[in-house]
Structures are given as structure tokens and as C-alpha cells.
């Protein structure tokens, strides 16, 4: 009986020792949370409400800041938004 308990204990110990070790990992590429100000929230809502009328929304990171400029200029007339609204939307899209 002692032999069986010893063998079972040894097998359990071996399985435990060979199991992968998991520990909380800290990611070096942690994403910083971006806090939206009231102006950015309004710009986000404006972007979602005006642009989604005609097409699916693009993610802000789909384009660079330089690429967003001509896109917003061309869409401004179609979406019927002011220069000020366009600038706020641009600020939202390029806030990263």
C-alpha cells in the first residue's frame, strides 16, 4: 500500500513539475488608454453620425494623419459639415 501511494505521489509530482508555468505576464506593448475630452467625444459622434450615412466607418488608425487630410476635405462637402467640424473630426481621427 505504501508503494502505491509513493508511486502515485511521484507521478503527481512529475506531472506537476512538467506542467507549463503560468504567471501574470506584463506586456511591453501595453496600450495607453486615450482619454476623450468632451470636444473629442463630440467629434467622434459627429464622425459617426455624418460619415456612416453613406459608407462604413474607417478606424482612425486605418490612415495616417497626412492621409486623413484629403479624405476629410473631399468628404466635407458630401457630409455638409463646417470647417470647424472637419477640424474636430480630424483631431479625433489623429489623436493617437
PDB file of C-alpha atoms in Angstrom:
ATOM      1  CA  UNK A   1       0.000   0.000   0.000  1.00  0.00           C
ATOM      2  CA  UNK A   2       2.858   2.399   0.827  1.00  0.00           C
ATOM      3  CA  UNK A   3       4.402   1.588  -2.535  1.00  0.00           C
ATOM      4  CA  UNK A   4       1.213   2.522  -4.432  1.00  0.00           C
ATOM      5  CA  UNK A   5       0.893   5.814  -2.544  1.00  0.00           C
ATOM      6  CA  UNK A   6       4.554   6.570  -3.206  1.00  0.00           C
ATOM      7  CA  UNK A   7       4.192   5.802  -6.932  1.00  0.00           C
ATOM      8  CA  UNK A   8       1.009   7.871  -7.236  1.00  0.00           C
ATOM      9  CA  UNK A   9       2.670  10.744  -5.366  1.00  0.00           C
ATOM     10  CA  UNK A  10       5.729  10.508  -7.610  1.00  0.00           C
ATOM     11  CA  UNK A  11       3.574  10.536 -10.762  1.00  0.00           C
ATOM     12  CA  UNK A  12       1.573  13.510  -9.466  1.00  0.00           C
ATOM     13  CA  UNK A  13       4.788  15.338  -8.610  1.00  0.00           C
ATOM     14  CA  UNK A  14       6.212  14.590 -12.059  1.00  0.00           C
ATOM     15  CA  UNK A  15       3.063  15.809 -13.806  1.00  0.00           C
ATOM     16  CA  UNK A  16       3.012  18.959 -11.688  1.00  0.00           C
ATOM     17  CA  UNK A  17       6.698  19.623 -12.328  1.00  0.00           C
ATOM     18  CA  UNK A  18       6.322  19.201 -16.094  1.00  0.00           C
ATOM     19  CA  UNK A  19       3.212  21.319 -16.446  1.00  0.00           C
ATOM     20  CA  UNK A  20       3.631  24.724 -18.053  1.00  0.00           C
ATOM     21  CA  UNK A  21       4.277  27.507 -15.613  1.00  0.00           C
ATOM     22  CA  UNK A  22       1.770  30.313 -15.856  1.00  0.00           C
ATOM     23  CA  UNK A  23       2.302  33.599 -14.192  1.00  0.00           C
ATOM     24  CA  UNK A  24       0.881  37.025 -14.757  1.00  0.00           C
ATOM     25  CA  UNK A  25       2.806  38.493 -17.625  1.00  0.00           C
ATOM     26  CA  UNK A  26       3.395  42.129 -18.183  1.00  0.00           C
ATOM     27  CA  UNK A  27       3.165  43.141 -21.774  1.00  0.00           C
ATOM     28  CA  UNK A  28       5.825  45.500 -23.010  1.00  0.00           C
ATOM     29  CA  UNK A  29       3.434  46.758 -25.650  1.00  0.00           C
ATOM     30  CA  UNK A  30       0.724  47.888 -23.288  1.00  0.00           C
ATOM     31  CA  UNK A  31      -1.631  50.262 -24.962  1.00  0.00           C
ATOM     32  CA  UNK A  32      -2.126  53.533 -23.210  1.00  0.00           C
ATOM     33  CA  UNK A  33      -5.716  54.494 -22.654  1.00  0.00           C
ATOM     34  CA  UNK A  34      -6.656  57.613 -24.501  1.00  0.00           C
ATOM     35  CA  UNK A  35      -8.939  59.860 -22.526  1.00  0.00           C
ATOM     36  CA  UNK A  36     -11.573  61.504 -24.665  1.00  0.00           C
ATOM     37  CA  UNK A  37     -12.281  65.106 -23.827  1.00  0.00           C
ATOM     38  CA  UNK A  38     -15.800  66.468 -24.361  1.00  0.00           C
ATOM     39  CA  UNK A  39     -14.633  68.014 -27.655  1.00  0.00           C
ATOM     40  CA  UNK A  40     -13.244  64.693 -28.868  1.00  0.00           C
ATOM     41  CA  UNK A  41     -16.424  62.890 -27.832  1.00  0.00           C
ATOM     42  CA  UNK A  42     -18.445  65.417 -29.845  1.00  0.00           C
ATOM     43  CA  UNK A  43     -16.084  64.966 -32.793  1.00  0.00           C
ATOM     44  CA  UNK A  44     -16.417  61.189 -32.564  1.00  0.00           C
ATOM     45  CA  UNK A  45     -20.193  61.472 -32.562  1.00  0.00           C
ATOM     46  CA  UNK A  46     -20.063  63.862 -35.496  1.00  0.00           C
ATOM     47  CA  UNK A  47     -17.801  61.455 -37.399  1.00  0.00           C
ATOM     48  CA  UNK A  48     -20.092  58.526 -36.670  1.00  0.00           C
ATOM     49  CA  UNK A  49     -23.319  60.389 -37.453  1.00  0.00           C
ATOM     50  CA  UNK A  50     -22.203  62.145 -40.637  1.00  0.00           C
ATOM     51  CA  UNK A  51     -19.889  59.628 -42.249  1.00  0.00           C
ATOM     52  CA  UNK A  52     -21.888  56.487 -41.524  1.00  0.00           C
ATOM     53  CA  UNK A  53     -24.826  57.856 -43.529  1.00  0.00           C
ATOM     54  CA  UNK A  54     -23.068  56.983 -46.785  1.00  0.00           C
ATOM     55  CA  UNK A  55     -20.465  54.302 -46.009  1.00  0.00           C
ATOM     56  CA  UNK A  56     -18.956  52.126 -43.333  1.00  0.00           C
ATOM     57  CA  UNK A  57     -16.726  53.935 -40.877  1.00  0.00           C
ATOM     58  CA  UNK A  58     -12.986  53.568 -41.068  1.00  0.00           C
ATOM     59  CA  UNK A  59     -10.938  53.092 -37.936  1.00  0.00           C
ATOM     60  CA  UNK A  60      -8.828  56.121 -37.049  1.00  0.00           C
ATOM     61  CA  UNK A  61      -5.649  54.061 -37.425  1.00  0.00           C
ATOM     62  CA  UNK A  62      -6.595  52.909 -40.936  1.00  0.00           C
ATOM     63  CA  UNK A  63      -4.910  56.054 -42.267  1.00  0.00           C
ATOM     64  CA  UNK A  64      -2.111  58.351 -41.167  1.00  0.00           C
ATOM     65  CA  UNK A  65      -2.700  61.975 -40.217  1.00  0.00           C
ATOM     66  CA  UNK A  66      -1.480  63.068 -43.641  1.00  0.00           C
ATOM     67  CA  UNK A  67      -3.795  60.617 -45.399  1.00  0.00           C
ATOM     68  CA  UNK A  68      -6.826  61.816 -43.429  1.00  0.00           C
ATOM     69  CA  UNK A  69      -6.451  65.433 -44.607  1.00  0.00           C
ATOM     70  CA  UNK A  70      -7.510  64.961 -48.258  1.00  0.00           C
ATOM     71  CA  UNK A  71     -10.120  62.368 -47.284  1.00  0.00           C
ATOM     72  CA  UNK A  72     -11.797  64.801 -44.914  1.00  0.00           C
ATOM     73  CA  UNK A  73     -11.556  67.656 -47.389  1.00  0.00           C
ATOM     74  CA  UNK A  74     -13.280  65.621 -50.088  1.00  0.00           C
ATOM     75  CA  UNK A  75     -15.941  64.295 -47.735  1.00  0.00           C
ATOM     76  CA  UNK A  76     -16.662  67.667 -46.132  1.00  0.00           C
ATOM     77  CA  UNK A  77     -18.931  68.843 -48.953  1.00  0.00           C
ATOM     78  CA  UNK A  78     -20.707  65.493 -49.239  1.00  0.00           C
ATOM     79  CA  UNK A  79     -21.331  65.348 -45.474  1.00  0.00           C
ATOM     80  CA  UNK A  80     -22.248  69.054 -45.357  1.00  0.00           C
ATOM     81  CA  UNK A  81     -20.045  69.860 -42.365  1.00  0.00           C
ATOM     82  CA  UNK A  82     -18.307  73.108 -41.495  1.00  0.00           C
ATOM     83  CA  UNK A  83     -14.569  73.692 -41.471  1.00  0.00           C
ATOM     84  CA  UNK A  84     -14.692  73.714 -37.674  1.00  0.00           C
ATOM     85  CA  UNK A  85     -16.471  70.332 -37.580  1.00  0.00           C
ATOM     86  CA  UNK A  86     -13.961  68.946 -40.069  1.00  0.00           C
ATOM     87  CA  UNK A  87     -11.060  70.067 -37.871  1.00  0.00           C
ATOM     88  CA  UNK A  88     -12.628  68.495 -34.786  1.00  0.00           C
ATOM     89  CA  UNK A  89     -13.173  65.228 -36.653  1.00  0.00           C
ATOM     90  CA  UNK A  90      -9.570  65.400 -37.852  1.00  0.00           C
ATOM     91  CA  UNK A  91      -8.417  65.888 -34.252  1.00  0.00           C
ATOM     92  CA  UNK A  92     -10.414  62.821 -33.203  1.00  0.00           C
ATOM     93  CA  UNK A  93      -9.104  60.658 -36.047  1.00  0.00           C
ATOM     94  CA  UNK A  94      -5.483  61.609 -35.431  1.00  0.00           C
ATOM     95  CA  UNK A  95      -5.404  61.703 -31.617  1.00  0.00           C
ATOM     96  CA  UNK A  96      -3.150  58.661 -31.180  1.00  0.00           C
TER      97      UNK A  96
END
